[in-house]
Amino acid sequence: METNPDITTEGMDQEYWELRLYVAGQTPKSVAAIANLKKYCEQHLLGRYKLEVIDLLQHPQLAEGDQILAIPTLVRKVPVPIRKIIGDLSNEERVLVGLDIRPIESNLTR
């Protein structure tokens, strides 16, 4: 596992995130969701996440496993419990709250 010694936040060092984003091709919402999620992960989970993007146009059978009813849908697999967020993930605060991610900017301003 890759670690980043520059990011040391209390209580968050041990957490590892597994995220799965379901999209359908290169629609504007899918492209926006991928870009937004990558940006949030790099800002708040650097070195502590695994992101899997699943294109349901290529792998439609994978939607059943996570009971995907709309796209784009983000599924947090780990840490448990599983959480889902539907949409283009453009509202950063809503995504962070939905995934239970504490922003690290406040810890870096000290």
Coordinates of C-alpha atoms in Angstrom, one line a residue, residues 3 10 13-14 29 31 40 48 51 54-55 61 72-75 81 86 91-92 95 98 107:
T3 CA 1.5 6.0 1.9
E10 CA -5.6 12.2 13.5
D13 CA -4.3 7.3 8.9
Q14 CA -5.7 3.8 9.1
K29 CA -22.7 13.6 -16.4
V31 CA -17.4 12.7 -17.5
Y40 CA -12.0 15.0 -4.3
R48 CA -5.7 6.0 0.8
L51 CA -11.3 4.0 -7.4
I54 CA -17.3 0.7 -14.3
D55 CA -18.9 1.5 -17.7
Q61 CA -24.1 -7.4 -15.8
P72 CA -23.8 7.9 -12.5
T73 CA -23.8 6.2 -9.1
L74 CA -20.9 6.2 -6.7
V75 CA -20.7 3.3 -4.2
P81 CA -21.4 0.5 5.7
I86 CA -26.3 9.4 -7.4
N91 CA -21.5 19.4 -4.9
E92 CA -18.3 18.6 -3.0
V95 CA -20.3 14.1 -1.6
G98 CA -22.4 11.4 1.9
N107 CA -5.9 20.3 9.4

